[in-house]
Structure formats: structure tokens, C-alpha cells
Coordinates of C-alpha atoms in Angstrom, one line a residue:
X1 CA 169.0 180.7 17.4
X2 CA 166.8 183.7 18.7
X3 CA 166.3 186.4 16.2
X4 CA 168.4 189.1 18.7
X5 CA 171.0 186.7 18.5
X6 CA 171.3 186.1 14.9
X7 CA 171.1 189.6 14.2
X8 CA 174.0 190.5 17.0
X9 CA 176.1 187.9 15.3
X10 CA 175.3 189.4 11.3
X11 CA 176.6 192.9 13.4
X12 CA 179.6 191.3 14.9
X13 CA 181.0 189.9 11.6
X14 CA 180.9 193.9 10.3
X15 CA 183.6 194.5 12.7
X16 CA 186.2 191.5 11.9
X17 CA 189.2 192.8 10.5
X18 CA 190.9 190.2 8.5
X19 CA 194.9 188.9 8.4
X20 CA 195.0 191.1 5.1
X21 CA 193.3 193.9 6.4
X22 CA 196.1 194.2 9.1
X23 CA 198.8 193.8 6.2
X24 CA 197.2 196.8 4.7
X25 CA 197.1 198.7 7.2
X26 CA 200.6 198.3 8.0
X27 CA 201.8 199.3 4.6
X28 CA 199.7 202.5 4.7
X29 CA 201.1 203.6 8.1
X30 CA 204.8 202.8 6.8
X31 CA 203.8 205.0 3.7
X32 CA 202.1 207.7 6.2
X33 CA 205.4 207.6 8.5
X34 CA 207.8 208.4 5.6
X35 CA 205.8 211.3 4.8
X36 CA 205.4 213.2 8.3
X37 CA 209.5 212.4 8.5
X38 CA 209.8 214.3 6.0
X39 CA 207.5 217.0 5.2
X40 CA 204.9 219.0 7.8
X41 CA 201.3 219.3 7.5
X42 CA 200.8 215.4 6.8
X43 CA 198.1 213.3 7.7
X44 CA 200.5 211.7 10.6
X45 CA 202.5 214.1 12.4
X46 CA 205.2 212.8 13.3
X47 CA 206.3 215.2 15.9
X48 CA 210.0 215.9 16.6
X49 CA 210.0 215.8 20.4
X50 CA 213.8 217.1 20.8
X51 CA 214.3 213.9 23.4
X52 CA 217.7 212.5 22.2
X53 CA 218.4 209.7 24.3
X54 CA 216.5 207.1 26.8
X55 CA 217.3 206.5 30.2
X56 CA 218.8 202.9 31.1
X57 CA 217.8 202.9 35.3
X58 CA 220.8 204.3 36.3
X59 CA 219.7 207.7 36.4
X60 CA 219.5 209.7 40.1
X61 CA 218.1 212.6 41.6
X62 CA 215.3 214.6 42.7
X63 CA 213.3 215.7 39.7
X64 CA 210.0 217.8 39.6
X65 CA 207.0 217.1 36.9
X66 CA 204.0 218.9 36.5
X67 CA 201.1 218.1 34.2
X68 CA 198.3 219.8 33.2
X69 CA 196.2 217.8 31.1
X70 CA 192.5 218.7 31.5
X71 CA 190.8 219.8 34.2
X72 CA 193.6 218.8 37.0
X73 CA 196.7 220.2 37.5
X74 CA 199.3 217.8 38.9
X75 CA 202.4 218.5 40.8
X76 CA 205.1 215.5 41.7
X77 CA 208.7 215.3 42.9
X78 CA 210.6 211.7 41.8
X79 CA 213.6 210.5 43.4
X80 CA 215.1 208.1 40.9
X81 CA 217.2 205.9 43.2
X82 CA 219.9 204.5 40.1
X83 CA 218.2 200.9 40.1
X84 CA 215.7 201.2 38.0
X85 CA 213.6 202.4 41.2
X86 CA 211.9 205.4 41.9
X87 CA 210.0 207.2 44.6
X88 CA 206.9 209.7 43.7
X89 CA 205.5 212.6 46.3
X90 CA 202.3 213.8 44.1
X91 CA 199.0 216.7 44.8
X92 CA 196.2 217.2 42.3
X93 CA 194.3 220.5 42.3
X94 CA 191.5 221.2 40.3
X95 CA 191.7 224.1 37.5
X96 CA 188.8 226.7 39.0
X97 CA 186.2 226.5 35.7
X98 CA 186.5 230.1 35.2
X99 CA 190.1 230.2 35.3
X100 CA 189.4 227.9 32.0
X101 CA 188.1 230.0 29.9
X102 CA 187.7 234.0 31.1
X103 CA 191.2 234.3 32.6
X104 CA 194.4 235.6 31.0
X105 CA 197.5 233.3 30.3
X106 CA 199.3 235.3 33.0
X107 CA 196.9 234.2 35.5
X108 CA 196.8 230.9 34.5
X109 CA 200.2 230.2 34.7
X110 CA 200.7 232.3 38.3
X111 CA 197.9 230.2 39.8
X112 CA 199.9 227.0 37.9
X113 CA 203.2 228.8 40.1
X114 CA 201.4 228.8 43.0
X115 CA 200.8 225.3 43.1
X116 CA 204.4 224.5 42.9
X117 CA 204.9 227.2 45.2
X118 CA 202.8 225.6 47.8
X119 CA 203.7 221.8 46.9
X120 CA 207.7 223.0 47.7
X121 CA 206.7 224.4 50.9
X122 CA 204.7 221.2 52.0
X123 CA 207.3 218.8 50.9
X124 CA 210.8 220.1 50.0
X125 CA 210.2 223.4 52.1
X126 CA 214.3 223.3 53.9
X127 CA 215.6 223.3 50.1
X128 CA 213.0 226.4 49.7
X129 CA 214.1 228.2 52.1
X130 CA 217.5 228.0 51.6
X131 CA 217.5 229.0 47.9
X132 CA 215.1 232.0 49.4
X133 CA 218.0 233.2 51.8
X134 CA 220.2 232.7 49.4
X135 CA 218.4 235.0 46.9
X136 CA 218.5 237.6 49.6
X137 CA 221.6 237.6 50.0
X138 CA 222.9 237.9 46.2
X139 CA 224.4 234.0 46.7
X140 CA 221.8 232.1 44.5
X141 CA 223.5 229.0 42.8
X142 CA 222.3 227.8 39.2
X143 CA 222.9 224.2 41.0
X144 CA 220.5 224.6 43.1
X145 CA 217.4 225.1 40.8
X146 CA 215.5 221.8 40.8
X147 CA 214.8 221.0 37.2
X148 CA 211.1 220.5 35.9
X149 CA 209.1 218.1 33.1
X150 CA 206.5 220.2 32.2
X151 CA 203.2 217.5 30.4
X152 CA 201.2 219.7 28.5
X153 CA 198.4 217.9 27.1
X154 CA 197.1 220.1 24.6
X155 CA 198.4 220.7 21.0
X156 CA 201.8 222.5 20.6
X157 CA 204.5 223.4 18.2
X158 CA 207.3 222.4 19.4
X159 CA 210.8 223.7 19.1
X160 CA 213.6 222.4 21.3
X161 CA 213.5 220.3 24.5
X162 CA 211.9 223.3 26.3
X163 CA 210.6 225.3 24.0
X164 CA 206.9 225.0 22.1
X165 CA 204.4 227.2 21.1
X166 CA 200.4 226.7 21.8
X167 CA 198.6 226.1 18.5
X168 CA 195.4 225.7 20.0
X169 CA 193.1 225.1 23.4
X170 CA 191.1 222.0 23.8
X171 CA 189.3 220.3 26.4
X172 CA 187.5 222.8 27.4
X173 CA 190.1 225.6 27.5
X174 CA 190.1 228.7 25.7
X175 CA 192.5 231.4 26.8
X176 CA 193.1 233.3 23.8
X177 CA 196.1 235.5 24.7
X178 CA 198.2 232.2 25.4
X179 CA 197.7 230.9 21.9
X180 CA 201.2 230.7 19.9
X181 CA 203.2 231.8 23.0
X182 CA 205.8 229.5 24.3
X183 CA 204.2 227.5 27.0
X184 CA 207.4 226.9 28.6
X185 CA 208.4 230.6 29.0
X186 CA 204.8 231.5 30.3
X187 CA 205.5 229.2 33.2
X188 CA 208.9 230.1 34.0
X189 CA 208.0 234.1 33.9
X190 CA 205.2 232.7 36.9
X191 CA 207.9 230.9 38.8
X192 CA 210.4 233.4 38.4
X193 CA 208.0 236.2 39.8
X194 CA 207.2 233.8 42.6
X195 CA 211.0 233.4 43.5
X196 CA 210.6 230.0 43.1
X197 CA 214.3 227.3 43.0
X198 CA 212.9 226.1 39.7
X199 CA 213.7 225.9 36.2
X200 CA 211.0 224.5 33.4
X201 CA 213.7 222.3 31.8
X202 CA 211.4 220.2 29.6
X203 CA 208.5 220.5 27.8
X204 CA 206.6 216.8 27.8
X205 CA 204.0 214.7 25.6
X206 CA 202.7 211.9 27.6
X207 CA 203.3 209.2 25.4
X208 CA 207.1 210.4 25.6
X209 CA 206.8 209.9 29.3
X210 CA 205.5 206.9 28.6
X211 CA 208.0 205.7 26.6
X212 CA 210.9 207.1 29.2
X213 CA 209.2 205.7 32.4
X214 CA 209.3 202.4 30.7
X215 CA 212.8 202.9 30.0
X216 CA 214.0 203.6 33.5
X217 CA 212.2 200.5 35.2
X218 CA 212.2 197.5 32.1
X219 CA 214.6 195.3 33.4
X220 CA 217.8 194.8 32.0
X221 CA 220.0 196.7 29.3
X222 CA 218.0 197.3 26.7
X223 CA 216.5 200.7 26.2
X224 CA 212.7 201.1 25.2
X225 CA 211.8 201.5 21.6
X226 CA 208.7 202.3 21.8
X227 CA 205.8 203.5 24.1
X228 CA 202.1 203.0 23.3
X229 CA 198.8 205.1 25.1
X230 CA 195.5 202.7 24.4
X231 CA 193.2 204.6 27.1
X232 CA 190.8 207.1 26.8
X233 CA 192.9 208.1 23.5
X234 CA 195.4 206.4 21.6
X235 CA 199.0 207.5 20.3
X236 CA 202.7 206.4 20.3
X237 CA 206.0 207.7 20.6
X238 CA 209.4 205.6 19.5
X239 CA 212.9 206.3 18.7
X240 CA 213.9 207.3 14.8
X241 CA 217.1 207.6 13.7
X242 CA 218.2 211.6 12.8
X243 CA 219.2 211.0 9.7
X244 CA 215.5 209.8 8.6
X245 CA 213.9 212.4 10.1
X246 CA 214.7 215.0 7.0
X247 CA 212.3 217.5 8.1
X248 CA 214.7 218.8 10.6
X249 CA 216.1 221.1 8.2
X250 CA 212.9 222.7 8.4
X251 CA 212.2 223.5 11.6
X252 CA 213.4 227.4 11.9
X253 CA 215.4 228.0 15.5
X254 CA 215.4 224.4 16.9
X255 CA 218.3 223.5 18.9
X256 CA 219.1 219.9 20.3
X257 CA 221.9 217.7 21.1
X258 CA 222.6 215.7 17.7
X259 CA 225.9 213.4 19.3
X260 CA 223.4 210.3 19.7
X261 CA 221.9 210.1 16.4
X262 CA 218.3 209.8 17.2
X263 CA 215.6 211.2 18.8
X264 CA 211.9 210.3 20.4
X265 CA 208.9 210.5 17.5
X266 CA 205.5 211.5 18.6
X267 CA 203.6 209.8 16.0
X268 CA 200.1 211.2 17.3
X269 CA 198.8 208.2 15.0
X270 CA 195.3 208.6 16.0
X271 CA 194.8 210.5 12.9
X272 CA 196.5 207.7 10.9
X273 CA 194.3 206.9 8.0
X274 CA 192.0 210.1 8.2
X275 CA 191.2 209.8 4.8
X276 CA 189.5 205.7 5.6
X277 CA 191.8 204.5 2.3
X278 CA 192.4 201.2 4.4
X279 CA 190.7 201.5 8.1
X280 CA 187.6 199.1 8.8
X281 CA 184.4 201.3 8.2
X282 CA 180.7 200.6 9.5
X283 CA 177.6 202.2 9.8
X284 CA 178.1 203.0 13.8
X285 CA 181.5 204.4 12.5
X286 CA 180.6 206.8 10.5
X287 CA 177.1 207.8 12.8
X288 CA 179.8 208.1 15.3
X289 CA 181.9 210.1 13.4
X290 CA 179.1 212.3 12.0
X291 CA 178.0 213.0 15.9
X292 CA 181.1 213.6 17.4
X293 CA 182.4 217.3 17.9
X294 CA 185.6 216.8 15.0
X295 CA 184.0 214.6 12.3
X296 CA 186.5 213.5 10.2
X297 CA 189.5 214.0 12.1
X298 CA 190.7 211.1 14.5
X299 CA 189.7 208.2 12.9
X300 CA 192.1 205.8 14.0
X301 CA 191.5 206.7 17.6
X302 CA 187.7 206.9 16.8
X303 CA 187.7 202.7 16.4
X304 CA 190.6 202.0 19.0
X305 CA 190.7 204.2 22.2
X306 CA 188.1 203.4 25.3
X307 CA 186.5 207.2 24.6
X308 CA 184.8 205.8 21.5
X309 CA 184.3 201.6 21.8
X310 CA 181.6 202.3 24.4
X311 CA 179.6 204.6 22.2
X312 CA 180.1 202.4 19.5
X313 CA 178.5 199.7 21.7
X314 CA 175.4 202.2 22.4
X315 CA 174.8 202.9 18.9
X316 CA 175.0 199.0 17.7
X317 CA 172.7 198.1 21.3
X318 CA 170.1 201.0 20.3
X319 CA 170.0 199.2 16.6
X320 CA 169.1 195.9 18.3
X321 CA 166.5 197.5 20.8
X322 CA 164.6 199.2 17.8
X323 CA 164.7 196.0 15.2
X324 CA 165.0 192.9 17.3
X325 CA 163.5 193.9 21.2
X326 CA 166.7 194.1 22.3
X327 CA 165.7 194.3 26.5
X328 CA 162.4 193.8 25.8
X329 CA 160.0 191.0 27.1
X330 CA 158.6 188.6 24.9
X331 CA 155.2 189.6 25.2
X332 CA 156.6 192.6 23.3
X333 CA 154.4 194.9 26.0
X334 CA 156.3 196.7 28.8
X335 CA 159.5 197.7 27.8
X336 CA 161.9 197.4 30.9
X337 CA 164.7 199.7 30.2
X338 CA 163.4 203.1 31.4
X339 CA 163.6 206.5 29.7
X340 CA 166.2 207.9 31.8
X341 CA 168.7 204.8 30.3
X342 CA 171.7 205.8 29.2
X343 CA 171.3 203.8 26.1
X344 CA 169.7 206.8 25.1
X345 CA 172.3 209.3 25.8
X346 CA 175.1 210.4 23.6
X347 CA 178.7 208.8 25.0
X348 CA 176.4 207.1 27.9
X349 CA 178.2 204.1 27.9
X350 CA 181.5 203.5 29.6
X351 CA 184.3 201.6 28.2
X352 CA 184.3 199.4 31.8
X353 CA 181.0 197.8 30.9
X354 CA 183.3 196.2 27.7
X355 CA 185.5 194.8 30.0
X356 CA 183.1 193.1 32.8
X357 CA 181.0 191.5 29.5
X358 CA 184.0 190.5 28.0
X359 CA 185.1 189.1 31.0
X360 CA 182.1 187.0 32.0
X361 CA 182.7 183.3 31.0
X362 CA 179.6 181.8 33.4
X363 CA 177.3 180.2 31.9
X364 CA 174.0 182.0 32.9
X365 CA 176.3 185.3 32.1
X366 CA 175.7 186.9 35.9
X367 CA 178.1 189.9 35.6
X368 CA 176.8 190.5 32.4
X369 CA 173.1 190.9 33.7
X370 CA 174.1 193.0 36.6
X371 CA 176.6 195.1 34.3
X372 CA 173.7 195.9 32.0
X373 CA 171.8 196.6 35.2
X374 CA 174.0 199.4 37.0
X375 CA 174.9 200.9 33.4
X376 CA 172.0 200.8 31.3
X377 CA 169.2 200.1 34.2
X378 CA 168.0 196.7 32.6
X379 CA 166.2 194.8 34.6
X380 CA 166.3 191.4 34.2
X381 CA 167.8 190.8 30.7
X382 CA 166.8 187.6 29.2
X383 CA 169.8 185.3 28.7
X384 CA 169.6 185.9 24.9
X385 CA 169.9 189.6 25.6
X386 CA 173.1 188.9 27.5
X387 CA 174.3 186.7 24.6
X388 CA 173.6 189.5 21.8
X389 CA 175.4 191.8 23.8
X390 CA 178.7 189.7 24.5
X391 CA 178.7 189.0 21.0
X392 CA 178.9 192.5 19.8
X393 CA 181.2 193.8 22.5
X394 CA 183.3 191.1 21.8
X395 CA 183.7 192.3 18.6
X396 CA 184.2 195.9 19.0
X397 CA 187.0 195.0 21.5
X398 CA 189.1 192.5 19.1
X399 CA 188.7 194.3 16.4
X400 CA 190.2 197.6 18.5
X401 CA 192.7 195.0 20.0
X402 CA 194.2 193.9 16.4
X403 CA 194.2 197.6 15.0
X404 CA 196.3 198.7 17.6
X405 CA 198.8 196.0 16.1
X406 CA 199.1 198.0 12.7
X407 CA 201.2 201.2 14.6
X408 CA 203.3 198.9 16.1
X409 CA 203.9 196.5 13.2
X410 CA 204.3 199.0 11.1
X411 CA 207.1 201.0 13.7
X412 CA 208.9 198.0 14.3
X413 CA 209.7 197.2 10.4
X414 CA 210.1 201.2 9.4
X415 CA 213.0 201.3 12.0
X416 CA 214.6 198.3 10.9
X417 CA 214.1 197.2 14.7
X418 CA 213.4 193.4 14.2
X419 CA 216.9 192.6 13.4
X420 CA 217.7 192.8 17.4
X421 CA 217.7 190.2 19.5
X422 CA 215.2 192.4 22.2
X423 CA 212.2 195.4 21.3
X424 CA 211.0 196.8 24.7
X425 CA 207.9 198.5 24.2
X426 CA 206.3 200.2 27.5
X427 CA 202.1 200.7 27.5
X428 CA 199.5 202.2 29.2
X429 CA 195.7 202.9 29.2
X430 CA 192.2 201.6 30.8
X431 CA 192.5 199.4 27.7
X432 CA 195.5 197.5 27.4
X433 CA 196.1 197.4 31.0
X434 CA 192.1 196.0 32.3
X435 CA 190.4 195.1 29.1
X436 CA 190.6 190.9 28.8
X437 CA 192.8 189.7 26.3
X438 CA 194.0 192.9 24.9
X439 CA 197.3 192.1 24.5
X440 CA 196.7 188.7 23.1
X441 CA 194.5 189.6 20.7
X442 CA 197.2 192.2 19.3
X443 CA 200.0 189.9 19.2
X444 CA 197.6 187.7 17.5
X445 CA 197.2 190.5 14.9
X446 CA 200.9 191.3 15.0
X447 CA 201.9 187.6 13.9
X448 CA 199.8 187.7 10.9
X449 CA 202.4 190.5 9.4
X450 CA 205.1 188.5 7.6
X451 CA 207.5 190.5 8.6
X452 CA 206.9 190.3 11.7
X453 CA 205.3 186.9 12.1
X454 CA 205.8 184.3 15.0
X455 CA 209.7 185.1 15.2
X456 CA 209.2 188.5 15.2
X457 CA 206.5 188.8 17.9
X458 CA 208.9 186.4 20.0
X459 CA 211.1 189.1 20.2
X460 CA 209.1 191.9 21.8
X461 CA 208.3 192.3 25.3
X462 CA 205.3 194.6 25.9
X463 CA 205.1 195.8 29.8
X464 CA 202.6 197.8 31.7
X465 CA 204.5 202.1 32.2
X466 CA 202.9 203.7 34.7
X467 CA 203.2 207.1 35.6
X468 CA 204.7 208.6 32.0
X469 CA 203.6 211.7 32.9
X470 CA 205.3 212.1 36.6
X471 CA 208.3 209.8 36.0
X472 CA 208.8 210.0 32.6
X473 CA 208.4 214.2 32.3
X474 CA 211.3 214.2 35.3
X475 CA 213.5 211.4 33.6
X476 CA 213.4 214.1 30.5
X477 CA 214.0 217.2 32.7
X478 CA 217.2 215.2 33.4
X479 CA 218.2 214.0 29.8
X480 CA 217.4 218.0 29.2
X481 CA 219.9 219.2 32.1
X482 CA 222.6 217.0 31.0
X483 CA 221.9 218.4 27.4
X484 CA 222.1 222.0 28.9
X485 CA 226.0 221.4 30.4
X486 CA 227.2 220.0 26.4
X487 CA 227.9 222.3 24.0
X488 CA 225.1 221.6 21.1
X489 CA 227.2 220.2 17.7

């Protein structure tokens, strides 16, 4: 065996993570779920999300969703059709850079209005102007306000179905005037001072949507449990029964419908185990860690979601390069990877070049060689190269593969959910929908829980969600209308 090899191999067994590791795990995130039901300020969050209820694909009507989650700002109307079907009319604008970071929160949210504004008049424009006469005339009808998810991507305190304060900008953002104002309110004052037929009915974590989009199209009668992002980040959201969640009593000036005895968690579990009492730890973790812009905070995410697994390739590939002539020929002279590789660059590898490595199974490893090629600007890796490299990605990816069972596990035996005949759980990501094996390798890790185990994992059907944050932030705009007609208990 070449040295490259050998050494790539004494890497990859750094990054197994045993059947008793998983067990571990799962007891700590059981431990770490009690806690953030119960008390605020905990290590996992556990984020009321005032949803009450799932949808079962009955559901009709024309629903808007926007999303702001970064740098785009999305705008959709979804016609649930009642069977589990839907149809989506969707425009993406881009947030001007400036707008970012010198505006005001009132500008912000009136060009966020105008947007809506402009997406009515394109595609529901006779409803528009209608509710625009009628407004003239003194006639305007409550009914006819179209009710909207509002996705917010950034971190929030929430406070009823529509209600939530900003606790801080991220992704490049920083509009300091909107911090701890009520999201929701910001964007209704904008739409009410463009006249628009619109009412911000709920305020929407993706991984909710997730969870709800799931619901509406999973076939069947039973409702999803759980929904699961393993993408560019990671994080769930389930369903916890009220009585459990005993930090309710906390939460000054909340408001939501208690009659079904349960609401949607966002776990935001990619800070489970921040403290490293029981997650897998190796040297490219922690230089990861160290170089990233929130050391210490994350960590779960940090060895599971596609942001990271690609520069914890680089780090492990730039390791090889410098001991073992990783890409270089073995005359030792000319190195051909040039300067301007992204091997050398902080985050310069992409999670994709995981998934086409992972995916080769030739045996002269083709895709491989023209992967590291486009990517890393390799010419010509020597077969050895391409086996050193499999073998690590390989396992960077399993290893993120069985983590990602421990949240699940660990939510399906805290709820008691195993005892049903069905657990629906809706995902989505980069990850767990294109990387090879994901799912099998989870399940894998998912058996290996006794109480879970072959039985267990028999009983759960995992399906692709797409769209959480169009279909899903409308299907809880409805759930949040039908909340607004009941009296709250």
C-alpha cells in the first residue's frame, strides 16, 4: 500500500463513530431536550414555535409566503388544492448590498412591501384591485385580506404565531434600529402604508415549514412528526406534547391555541453538544472550529451540515499534500496543483465534490480525477491520489450521515413516538437529498440504538419536503387564521 494511502486510511479511522458513540450521543441529546423544555438559555433551545397543529392534505386556499433568508428575498402564492396537492407562483429579488447594512428597518421592510406589492400586481392583480376600490370606498372586508407566512431566517424571540422579536442580524445584515422590534409588526406597518390586501399572519422557521410541507403531501393519514434540514446547515423541528414543554409558563405575553395539546419544537440542535462532552472530536475539528467566525458555538452542525464537511475535507487534503505528496509526482519535483488552488483557500471546497467522489465506483476512479480537476485544478492525479481522497471523504460523509441519526433517535424515544404503528419524518438539504447513501448510512446508525433498533427503524418513513419555506410558511398562515376565528382557552 502507497504511503498516501496508508496515511489517508490512519486519517479516515479518526472519523469512525462507533455503535456506542451513537448511544451516547443519544442519551445526551435526551438529557439536553429535557432541559431547553424546561428552562431558557440552555445549550439546546428548544424554541416554542406557537404552531399547534399539522396539516393532513386537506387543507385549501390561496396562501402567500415570503422568505427572507440571506441575500434574496422571496415572494410565493400556494394554492393548496385539498389532496395533498399544491400549486406554487414564486419571484426572487435580490436584497440591494447597501440596503443590508446602512439602511433603516423602515426601509427595509417598505422595499420588502414593495415586492409584494409588485408580485400582487403581476399575478393576483384583479383581487388587488378590487380590495383597492373597496378601500376607497369605506367597503374593505377583513375576508378579503390574503393571509401571509412570513420565513425569517435570522435569530428571533418568538412570542405567539405572529409575533417575535429580532435578537440579532446575521448573514451579513446589520440594521441596528430593527433589533428587538417585532419582525412581524415591521412588515405589516410597510404593507399597511402601501395599502396592500395582506395580513402577516405567521411568523415562520424553515425547518417548521419543513416539517408542515411534509405534512400536507406524505401520503396517507398520518401527520408528520418530525422535519429534519441536513443542507448547508442542520436543525429539526417535531411535535412535543404541551404538557412537557414547562417553560411555557415563562414566556411573558404569549398567546396560542392550547385545545390540541401540542405544539411544533424548533430544536435548533446544531448547537447540541457545544460543550464536546460526547461529539466525535479531531484535529481538523477543532482547526475548523478555531478558524471559523463563532468558535465554539455550532458544533454539531460544524461535523454534519454541507457548509463545513467540505472544509473539513481541505484541511485533511492539505495534511496529506504537506506530509505524504498528496498531488504531487513521484519524482517529488514539479508540484502540479497550482497556487491559485483552492486547496489553499479557506471554505474553497464545495460539499458537491463529496458527493461526485463518493459516488464514483469505476475502477480507474474517472469522476474522481476530473472532480479534483474542475475543483482543486489537479492535473492528472495519480490513481493513489484518487484512492486517498475517496477514503477520507468517505469518511467525513458517514461519519456526518450516522450523527444526524442521534437528533432523530433521540426525538423519537423522548416523545414516546415508537409505540405507533407509523413516524413520518419530512427532510431536506444538498445532503440528504444528493449525497450517496445518506439516508442509509443514518438508518444504519439509527438501528444500532436499542430502542430503536431494527423494529423501530421499520417503522419510520423518511421522505424528501420540498419547499418548507413557500408551502410550509402558507400551510402555517392557515393553521394561524383558523387559530385567529377560535377564542384562545
Amino acid at each position: 500500500m502507497s504511503a498516501v494511502i496508508e496515511e489517508a486510511t490512519r486519517i479516515a479511522r479518526q472519523f469512525e463513530y462507533s455503535p456506542e458513540e451513537v448511544q451516547r450521543g443519544v442519551k445526551e441529546y435526551i438529557r439536553e431536550v429535557e432541559e431547553g423544555l424546561s428552562e431558557e438559555g440552555t445549550t439546546l433551545s428548544q424554541i416554542p414555535t406557537f404552531v399547534t397543529s399539522v396539516p393532513n392534505g386537506t387543507e385549501k386556499g390561496l396562501y402567500l409566503a415570503v422568505d427572507l433568508g440571506g441575500t434574496n428575498f422571496r415572494v410565493c402564492s400556494i394554492d393548496l388544492h385539498g389532496n395533498h396537492t399544491f400549486s406554487l407562483t414564486q419571484s426572487k429579488i435580490m436584497i440591494p448590498r447597501e440596503m443590508m447594512t446602512s439602511g433603516s428597518a423602515k426601509e427595509l421592510f417598505l422595499f420588502l412591501a414593495r415586492q409584494i406589492e409588485s408580485f400582487l400586481r403581476i399575478h393576483h392583480n384583479e383581487h388587488f384591485e378590487a380590495h383597492l376600490k373597496r378601500k376607497i370606498a369605506g367597503t374593505a372586508r377583513e375576508e378579503d385580506l390574503f393571509d401571509l407566512g412570513f420565513t425569517f431566517s435570522f435569530p428571533v424571540r418568538q412570542l405567539g404565531i405572529n409575533k417575535g422579536t429580532l435578537i440579532r442580524w446575521t448573514k451579513g445584515f446589520d440594521i441596528p434600529d430593527a433589533v428587538g422590534q417585532d419582525v412581524c409588526a415591521l412588515l405589516q406597518e410597510a404593507i399597511d402604508e402601501l395599502n396592500l390586501p395582506v395580513r402577516v399572519a405567521a411568523l415562520v422557521n424553515d425547518t417548521v415549514g419543513t416539517l408542515m410541507a411534509r405534512s400536507y403531501t406524505s401520503p396517507g393519514e398520518t401527520g408528520t412528526f418530525l422535519g429534519a434540514i441536513f443542507g448547508t446547515g442542520t436543525n429539526g423541528a417535531y411535535v412535543e406534547k404541551l404538557n412537557k414543554i414547562t417553560k411555557m409558563a415563562k414566556i411573558e405575553h404569549s398567546d396560542y391555541d392550547k385545545s390540541t395539546g401540542e405544539m411544533i419544537i424548533n430544536a435548533e440542535w446544531g448547537s447540541f453538544d457545544n460543550h464536546l462532552s460526547v461529539l466525535p472530536t479531531t484535529e481538523y475539528d477543532r482547526q475548523l472550529d478555531a478558524d471559523s467566525n463563532n468558535p465554539g458555538i455550532q458544533m454539531f452542525e460544524k461535523r454534519v451540515s454541507g457548509m463545513f464537511l467540505g472544509e473539513i475535507l481541505r484541511l485533511v487534503l492539505l495534511d496529506l499534500h504537506k506530509s505524504q505528496g498528496l498531488f504531487k509526482p513521484a519524482s517529488g519535483s514539479d508540484v502540479f496543483i497550482p497556487e491559485s488552488s483552492s486547496l489553499y483557500r479557506q471554505w474553497g471546497i464545495d460539499t458537491s465534490l463529496l458527493s461526485i467522489v463518493e459516488a464514483d465506483k469505476s475502477k480507474d476512479l474517472e469522476q474522481v480525477k476530473s472532480a479534483l480537476k474542475d475543483h482543486l485544478k489537479v492535473e492528472r492525479a495519480s490513481e493513489n491520489d484518487c484512492k486517498a481522497v475517496q477514503t477520507v471523504v468517505h469518511a467525513i460523509g458517514k461519519r456526518a450521515a450516522r450523527l444526524a441519526a442521534v437528533p432523530i433517535a433521540a426525538t423519537l424515544i423522548s416523545t414516546g413516538k415508537l409505540k405507533e404503528e407509523l413516524v413520518d419524518i419530512g427532510v431536506d438539504g444538498s445532503l440528504v437529498e444528493f449525497y450517496p447513501n445518506f439516508e442509509g448510512y443514518l438508518r444504519e446508525a439509527m438501528r444500532e440504538v436499542p430502542e430503536v433498533g431494527e423494529a423501530g427503524d421499520k417503522k419510520v418513513r423518511i421522505g424528501i419536503s420540498k419547499d418548507g419555506s413557500g408551502v410550509g410558511a402558507a400551510l402555517i398562515a392557515l393553521v394561524a387564521s383558523k387559530e385567529g376565528a377560535k377564542p384562545q382557552l
